[in-house]
Coordinates of C-alpha atoms and ligand atoms in Angstrom, one line a residue:
X1 CA 4.5 22.8 -7.5
X2 CA 4.0 21.3 -4.0
X3 CA 3.5 17.5 -4.5
X4 CA 1.3 16.0 -1.8
X5 CA 0.4 12.8 -3.5
X6 CA 3.1 10.4 -2.4
X7 CA 0.6 7.7 -1.8
X8 CA -0.2 7.7 -5.5
X9 CA 3.5 7.5 -6.6
X10 CA 6.9 9.0 -6.0
X11 CA 9.8 10.2 -8.1
X12 CA 12.6 7.7 -8.7
X13 CA 15.5 8.6 -6.3
X14 CA 18.8 9.4 -7.9
X15 CA 20.6 6.7 -5.9
X16 CA 18.1 4.2 -7.1
X17 CA 18.5 5.2 -10.8
X18 CA 22.3 5.0 -10.4
X19 CA 22.1 1.6 -8.9
X20 CA 19.9 0.4 -11.7
X21 CA 21.8 2.0 -14.6
X22 CA 24.5 -0.7 -15.1
X23 CA 21.8 -3.3 -15.6
X24 CA 20.0 -1.2 -18.2
X25 CA 23.2 -0.7 -20.1
X26 CA 26.4 -2.9 -20.2
X27 CA 25.3 -5.6 -17.7
X28 CA 22.2 -6.6 -19.6
X29 CA 22.4 -10.4 -19.1
X30 CA 19.5 -12.8 -18.7
X31 CA 19.7 -14.4 -15.3
X32 CA 18.9 -17.8 -16.9
X33 CA 21.8 -17.7 -19.4
X34 CA 24.8 -20.0 -18.7
X35 CA 27.6 -17.5 -19.6
X36 CA 29.4 -14.9 -17.6
X37 CA 26.9 -12.1 -18.4
X38 CA 24.0 -14.3 -17.4
X39 CA 25.7 -15.6 -14.3
X40 CA 26.5 -12.0 -13.2
X41 CA 22.8 -11.1 -13.7
X42 CA 21.8 -14.1 -11.6
X43 CA 24.2 -13.0 -8.8
X44 CA 22.8 -9.4 -9.0
X45 CA 19.3 -10.7 -8.6
X46 CA 20.3 -12.8 -5.6
X47 CA 21.9 -9.8 -4.0
X48 CA 18.7 -7.7 -4.6
X49 CA 16.6 -10.5 -3.2
X50 CA 18.9 -10.7 -0.1
X51 CA 18.5 -7.0 0.5
X52 CA 14.7 -7.2 0.3
X53 CA 14.7 -10.3 2.5
X54 CA 17.0 -8.5 5.0
X55 CA 14.4 -5.7 5.4
X56 CA 11.5 -8.1 5.7
X57 CA 13.4 -10.4 8.1
X58 CA 12.8 -13.5 6.0
X59 CA 14.8 -16.0 3.8
X60 CA 15.7 -15.1 0.2
X61 CA 13.7 -18.1 -1.0
X62 CA 10.6 -16.5 0.4
X63 CA 10.8 -13.4 -1.8
X64 CA 9.2 -13.3 -5.2
X65 CA 9.7 -10.3 -7.5
X66 CA 6.6 -9.2 -9.3
X67 CA 5.5 -6.4 -11.6
X68 CA 4.1 -4.4 -8.7
X69 CA 1.8 -4.3 -5.8
X70 CA -1.2 -5.4 -7.8
X71 CA 0.4 -8.5 -9.1
X72 CA 1.8 -9.4 -5.7
X73 CA -1.7 -9.0 -4.1
X74 CA -3.2 -11.2 -6.9
X75 CA -0.5 -13.8 -6.4
X76 CA -1.0 -13.8 -2.6
X77 CA -4.7 -14.1 -2.6
X78 CA -5.5 -16.3 -5.6
X79 CA -2.2 -18.2 -5.2
X80 CA -2.6 -19.1 -1.5
X81 CA -6.4 -19.6 -1.6
X82 CA -6.3 -21.9 -4.6
X83 CA -3.5 -23.9 -3.3
X84 CA -5.0 -24.4 0.1
X85 CA -6.5 -27.8 0.9
X86 CA -8.7 -26.3 3.6
X87 CA -11.7 -25.1 1.6
X88 CA -13.2 -22.1 -0.1
X89 CA -13.4 -19.2 2.2
X90 CA -11.4 -16.0 2.3
X91 CA -11.6 -13.2 4.9
X92 CA -10.7 -9.7 3.9
X93 CA -11.9 -6.2 4.8
X94 CA -14.3 -3.7 3.1
X95 CA -11.6 -1.1 2.7
X96 CA -8.8 -3.0 0.9
X97 CA -7.2 -1.8 -2.3
X98 CA -8.9 -2.9 -5.5
X99 CA -6.1 -5.4 -6.2
X100 CA -7.2 -7.3 -3.1
X101 CA -11.0 -6.8 -3.5
X102 CA -11.0 -7.8 -7.2
X103 CA -8.8 -10.9 -6.6
X104 CA -11.4 -12.0 -3.9
X105 CA -14.2 -11.2 -6.3
X106 CA -12.5 -13.4 -9.0
X107 CA -12.3 -16.3 -6.5
X108 CA -16.0 -15.9 -5.7
X109 CA -17.1 -15.7 -9.3
X110 CA -14.8 -18.3 -10.9
X111 CA -14.1 -20.7 -8.1
X112 CA -17.2 -20.5 -5.9
X113 CA -15.4 -19.1 -2.9
X114 CA -17.3 -17.4 -0.1
X115 CA -15.7 -14.0 0.8
X116 CA -16.2 -12.4 4.2
X117 CA -15.7 -8.6 4.0
X118 CA -15.1 -7.4 7.5
X119 CA -16.5 -4.1 8.4
X120 CA -14.4 -1.3 9.9
X121 CA -15.2 1.3 12.6
X122 CA -15.5 5.0 12.0
X123 CA -11.7 5.4 12.0
X124 CA -11.2 2.6 9.5
X125 CA -10.0 0.0 12.0
X126 CA -10.8 -3.7 11.7
X127 CA -11.9 -5.5 14.8
X128 CA -9.7 -8.4 15.8
X129 CA -12.7 -10.1 17.5
X130 CA -14.5 -10.1 14.2
X131 CA -11.6 -11.8 12.5
X132 CA -11.7 -14.4 15.2
X133 CA -15.4 -15.1 14.8
X134 CA -15.2 -15.1 11.0
X135 CA -12.7 -18.0 10.8
X136 CA -14.2 -21.3 9.8
X137 CA -12.6 -24.7 9.1
X138 CA -13.0 -23.7 5.5
X139 CA -11.0 -20.5 5.7
X140 CA -8.0 -20.5 3.4
X141 CA -6.6 -17.0 3.9
X142 CA -7.2 -13.8 5.8
X143 CA -6.0 -10.6 4.0
X144 CA -5.9 -7.3 5.9
X145 CA -3.9 -4.3 4.8
X146 CA -1.2 -3.0 7.0
X147 CA -2.2 0.6 6.3
X148 CA -5.0 2.1 4.2
X149 CA -4.1 4.1 1.1
X150 CA -6.9 6.6 1.4
X151 CA -7.1 7.5 5.1
X152 CA -3.8 6.2 6.3
X153 CA -5.3 4.0 9.1
X154 CA -2.9 1.4 10.4
X155 CA -4.5 -2.0 11.1
X156 CA -3.8 -4.2 14.1
X157 CA -2.0 -6.8 12.0
X158 CA 0.0 -8.4 14.8
X159 CA -3.1 -9.2 16.8
X160 CA -4.9 -10.4 13.7
X161 CA -2.0 -12.6 12.7
X162 CA -2.0 -14.0 16.3
X163 CA -5.7 -14.9 16.2
X164 CA -5.6 -16.3 12.7
X165 CA -2.3 -18.2 13.3
X166 CA -3.8 -19.9 16.3
X167 CA -6.4 -21.4 14.0
X168 CA -3.8 -22.2 11.3
X169 CA -5.2 -19.6 8.9
X170 CA -2.4 -17.9 6.9
X171 CA -2.5 -14.1 6.9
X172 CA -1.6 -11.8 4.0
X173 CA -1.0 -8.1 4.5
X174 CA -0.8 -5.5 1.8
X175 CA 2.0 -3.3 3.0
X176 CA 2.3 -1.1 -0.1
X177 CA 1.5 2.1 1.8
X178 CA 3.3 1.0 5.0
X179 CA 6.7 0.2 3.3
X180 CA 9.4 2.7 4.1
X181 CA 7.6 4.1 7.2
X182 CA 6.5 1.1 9.3
X183 CA 8.4 -2.0 10.5
X184 CA 8.1 -4.6 7.8
X185 CA 9.7 -7.5 9.7
X186 CA 7.4 -10.4 8.9
X187 CA 8.3 -12.2 12.1
X188 CA 7.4 -9.2 14.3
X189 CA 4.2 -8.8 12.3
X190 CA 3.5 -12.5 12.4
X191 CA 2.2 -12.6 8.8
X192 CA 2.6 -15.4 6.3
X193 CA 2.5 -13.2 3.2
X194 CA 3.3 -9.5 2.6
X195 CA 3.1 -7.2 -0.5
X196 CA 5.3 -4.3 -1.3
X197 CA 5.5 -2.0 -4.4
X198 CA 8.5 0.0 -5.6
X199 CA 7.0 3.2 -6.9
X200 CA 5.7 4.3 -3.5
X201 CA 9.3 4.2 -2.3
X202 CA 11.4 6.0 -4.9
X203 CA 11.9 2.9 -7.2
X204 CA 10.2 2.8 -10.7
X205 CA 6.7 1.8 -11.4
X206 CA 6.2 -1.8 -12.4
X207 CA 8.2 -3.6 -9.7
X208 CA 7.1 -5.1 -6.4
X209 CA 7.6 -8.1 -4.3
X210 CA 5.7 -10.7 -2.4
X211 CA 6.9 -12.5 0.7
X212 CA 5.3 -15.9 1.3
X213 CA 6.4 -17.9 4.3
X214 CA 8.3 -21.1 3.4
X215 CA 5.8 -23.8 4.0
X216 CA 2.7 -22.0 2.7
X217 CA 1.8 -23.4 -0.7
X218 CA 1.1 -21.0 -3.6
X219 CA -0.5 -21.8 -6.9
X220 CA 1.4 -19.7 -9.6
X221 CA -0.6 -17.4 -11.8
X222 CA 1.9 -16.9 -14.6
X223 CA 3.3 -20.1 -16.2
X224 CA 6.3 -20.4 -18.4
X225 CA 10.0 -20.9 -17.9
X226 CA 9.8 -21.5 -14.1
X227 CA 11.7 -18.3 -13.0
X228 CA 11.2 -17.1 -9.4
X229 CA 11.2 -20.7 -8.2
X230 CA 8.2 -21.5 -10.4
X231 CA 6.1 -18.9 -8.7
X232 CA 6.2 -16.3 -11.4
X233 CA 7.6 -17.2 -14.8
X234 CA 9.1 -14.6 -17.1
X235 CA 12.6 -13.3 -17.7
X236 CA 13.5 -11.4 -14.5
X237 CA 13.7 -7.6 -14.6
X238 CA 17.1 -7.3 -13.0
X239 CA 17.3 -3.5 -13.1
X240 CA 13.9 -3.1 -11.5
X241 CA 14.7 -5.6 -8.8
X242 CA 17.9 -3.7 -8.0
X243 CA 15.9 -0.5 -7.9
X244 CA 13.3 -1.9 -5.5
X245 CA 16.1 -3.3 -3.2
X246 CA 18.0 0.0 -3.2
X247 CA 14.9 2.0 -2.5
X248 CA 13.8 -0.3 0.3
X249 CA 17.3 -0.2 1.8
X250 CA 17.5 3.6 1.6
X251 CA 14.0 4.0 3.2
X252 CA 14.8 1.5 6.0
X253 CA 18.2 3.1 6.9
X254 CA 16.5 6.5 7.5
X255 CA 13.1 5.2 8.6
X256 CA 12.9 6.3 12.2
X257 CA 14.3 9.8 11.4
X258 CA 11.9 10.2 8.5
X259 CA 8.9 9.0 10.5
X260 CA 9.6 11.6 13.1
X261 CA 9.9 14.3 10.5
X262 CA 6.9 13.3 8.5
X263 CA 4.6 12.9 11.5
X264 CA 5.5 16.4 12.7
X265 CA 4.7 17.9 9.3
X266 CA 1.5 15.8 9.0
X267 CA 0.3 17.0 12.5
X268 CA 1.0 20.6 11.5
X269 CA -1.1 20.1 8.4
X270 CA -4.0 18.5 10.2
X271 CA -3.9 21.1 13.0
X272 CA -3.7 24.0 10.5
X273 CA -6.5 22.7 8.3
X274 CA -8.9 22.0 11.2
X275 CA -8.2 25.4 12.6
X276 CA -8.6 27.4 9.4
X277 CA -11.5 25.4 7.9
X278 CA -13.7 24.8 10.9
X279 CA -16.2 22.7 8.9
X280 CA -13.4 20.3 7.8
X281 CA -13.5 16.8 9.2
X282 CA -10.4 14.6 9.6
X283 CA -10.9 11.1 8.2
X284 CA -9.1 8.0 9.4
X285 CA -7.7 7.2 12.8
X286 CA -6.3 10.1 14.8
X287 CA -3.5 7.9 16.4
X288 CA -3.1 4.7 14.4
X289 CA -2.1 6.7 11.3
X290 CA 0.6 6.7 8.6
X291 CA 3.2 9.4 9.3
X292 CA 2.7 11.1 6.0
X293 CA -1.1 10.9 5.6
X294 CA -3.7 13.6 6.2
X295 CA -7.2 13.1 4.8
X296 CA -10.2 15.3 5.2
X297 CA -13.8 15.8 4.1
X298 CA -14.9 19.3 3.4
X299 CA -18.7 19.4 3.7
X300 CA -20.5 21.8 1.4
X301 CA -17.8 21.5 -1.2
X302 CA -16.9 18.9 -3.8
X303 CA -13.5 17.1 -3.4
X304 CA -12.8 17.5 -7.1
X305 CA -13.5 21.2 -7.1
X306 CA -11.2 21.7 -4.0
X307 CA -8.5 19.8 -5.9
X308 CA -8.9 22.0 -8.9
X309 CA -8.7 25.1 -6.7
X310 CA -5.6 23.7 -5.0
X311 CA -3.9 22.9 -8.3
X312 CA -4.5 26.5 -9.4
X313 CA -2.5 27.5 -6.3
X314 CA 0.3 25.1 -7.2
X315 CA -0.6 22.2 -4.9
X316 CA -1.3 18.7 -6.2
X317 CA -3.0 16.1 -4.1
X318 CA -5.8 13.6 -4.6
X319 CA -9.5 13.1 -3.9
X320 CA -8.9 9.6 -2.7
X321 CA -6.9 6.7 -4.1
X322 CA -5.4 7.3 -7.6
X323 CA -7.4 4.4 -8.9
X324 CA -10.7 5.8 -7.6
X325 CA -9.9 9.4 -8.7
X326 CA -11.9 10.5 -11.7
X327 CA -14.7 8.1 -10.9
X328 CA -18.0 9.6 -9.7
X329 CA -18.5 6.9 -7.2
X330 CA -17.8 7.8 -3.6
X331 CA -14.9 6.0 -2.1
X332 CA -15.6 2.5 -0.8
X333 CA -13.2 3.2 2.0
X334 CA -15.0 6.2 3.3
X335 CA -18.4 4.6 2.8
X336 CA -17.1 1.5 4.6
X337 CA -16.2 3.8 7.5
X338 CA -19.8 4.9 7.7
X339 CA -19.3 8.3 6.1
X340 CA -22.4 9.4 4.1
X341 CA -21.8 9.2 0.3
X342 CA -22.5 13.0 -0.1
X343 CA -19.8 13.7 2.5
X344 CA -17.4 11.1 1.0
X345 CA -17.6 13.0 -2.3
X346 CA -15.9 16.0 -0.6
X347 CA -12.8 14.0 0.4
X348 CA -9.3 15.3 -0.2
X349 CA -6.1 13.3 0.6
X350 CA -2.7 14.8 1.3
X351 CA 0.2 12.4 1.4
X352 CA 3.6 13.7 2.2
X353 CA 6.9 12.6 0.6
X354 CA 10.4 13.2 1.9
X355 CA 11.0 16.5 0.2
X356 CA 8.3 18.5 1.9
X357 CA 9.2 21.4 4.2
X358 CA 7.5 23.1 7.1
X359 CA 7.2 26.3 5.0
X360 CA 5.4 24.4 2.3
X361 CA 3.0 23.0 4.9
X362 CA 2.1 26.5 6.0
X363 CA 1.5 27.5 2.4
X364 CA -0.7 24.4 1.9
X365 CA -2.8 25.3 5.0
X366 CA -3.4 28.8 3.6
X367 CA -4.2 27.4 0.2
X368 CA -6.7 24.8 1.6
X369 CA -8.5 27.6 3.5
X370 CA -8.7 29.7 0.3
X371 CA -9.6 26.8 -1.9
X372 CA -12.5 25.6 0.3
X373 CA -13.8 29.1 0.7
X374 CA -13.6 29.6 -3.1
X375 CA -15.5 26.4 -3.7
X376 CA -18.2 27.2 -1.1
X377 CA -18.7 30.7 -2.5
X378 CA -19.0 29.4 -6.1
X379 CA -21.6 26.8 -4.8
X380 CA -23.7 29.5 -3.1
Ligands
PLP401 N1 -2.2 -1.8 -2.6 C1 -2.2 -0.6 -2.1 C2 -2.6 -0.3 -0.7 C3 -1.9 0.5 -2.9 O1 -2.0 1.8 -2.5 C4 -1.6 0.3 -4.3 C5 -1.3 1.4 -5.2 O2 -1.8 2.5 -5.0 C6 -1.5 -1.1 -4.7 C7 -1.8 -2.1 -3.8 C8 -1.1 -1.4 -6.1 O3 0.3 -1.3 -6.3 P1 0.9 -1.1 -7.8 O4 0.5 0.3 -8.2 O5 2.4 -1.3 -7.6 O6 0.3 -2.1 -8.7

């Protein structure tokens, strides 16, 4: 099988599992316990937090471990918006992940917030100027993803953070897809909050982290024993935090090398598909694009049918985001980019993980040509 669905999830790396193992076995303490086992767990958690903070370029006290990207997005958006004294307005984009969109929708429904959904251009890029003109004295938060999960477009976060920051509006960025391939230094990005998720990086599912800059108030969503400095109660998952820290550290230490490698393979895939399937259309930004992300529409086919044909040829990928997969609705991201719903239904996303080789990419290009030909001839 050739796995080209790294944006959906990745396999846990051996080094990550090995780092976690002691904390799933002998060193099973609760970080709140006042005995040696508990104190050792607390130290381990601090070390993991330090590692994450090191990659993000922030203080350890600014990192909250969560159950994943979804929870971190929820905490950032609801937590910051509800704690803000400014008012009831949130700015986000039309192409965010559901974790962001549904959190905003909750604020609208239950707390009377006004939500501005910024449009994007045909490549999926947000206009910094539109961020500027959307800010009001009531704006509590601006949340724009660092990179899109369906088309891989990288957003101009630094510029957005500069514009919002000059009006004292905190900026959150969902960096779930960017983690491991883009610079996550929060000072360089200029953001006040940032979400990451372990399972896109070779850590297990069910762990993530949220950075929130020191002075930004956050209303907790989970109440209880006051763990994670009161921001997220519940006995800490030490092994998962260790796994996330290890995966992030591994990814960061080889980041530039992997980015070079993945971009080369991605470009070969894009070039090969556009050459062998002349009707194929690349979606997303040709230059501001995640290194491992190649997404297309195949007019006169159906994305699901192409996926099935590819799977029969040993290639697994996705018709869009894993969450939207299986639903009949065209992707909100593609529609938000101005792609007609009937074309959006023909989308296929290939996302490359570290293990992919140039030979496999050649095989994928041939399979894509055969699969789209097969679907079109069945349809005729
Ligand atoms: N944000 C983005 C951009 C994602 O791609 C995902 C997962 O696909 C999430 C958030 C949710 O993360 P998790 O699966 O850890 O809840």
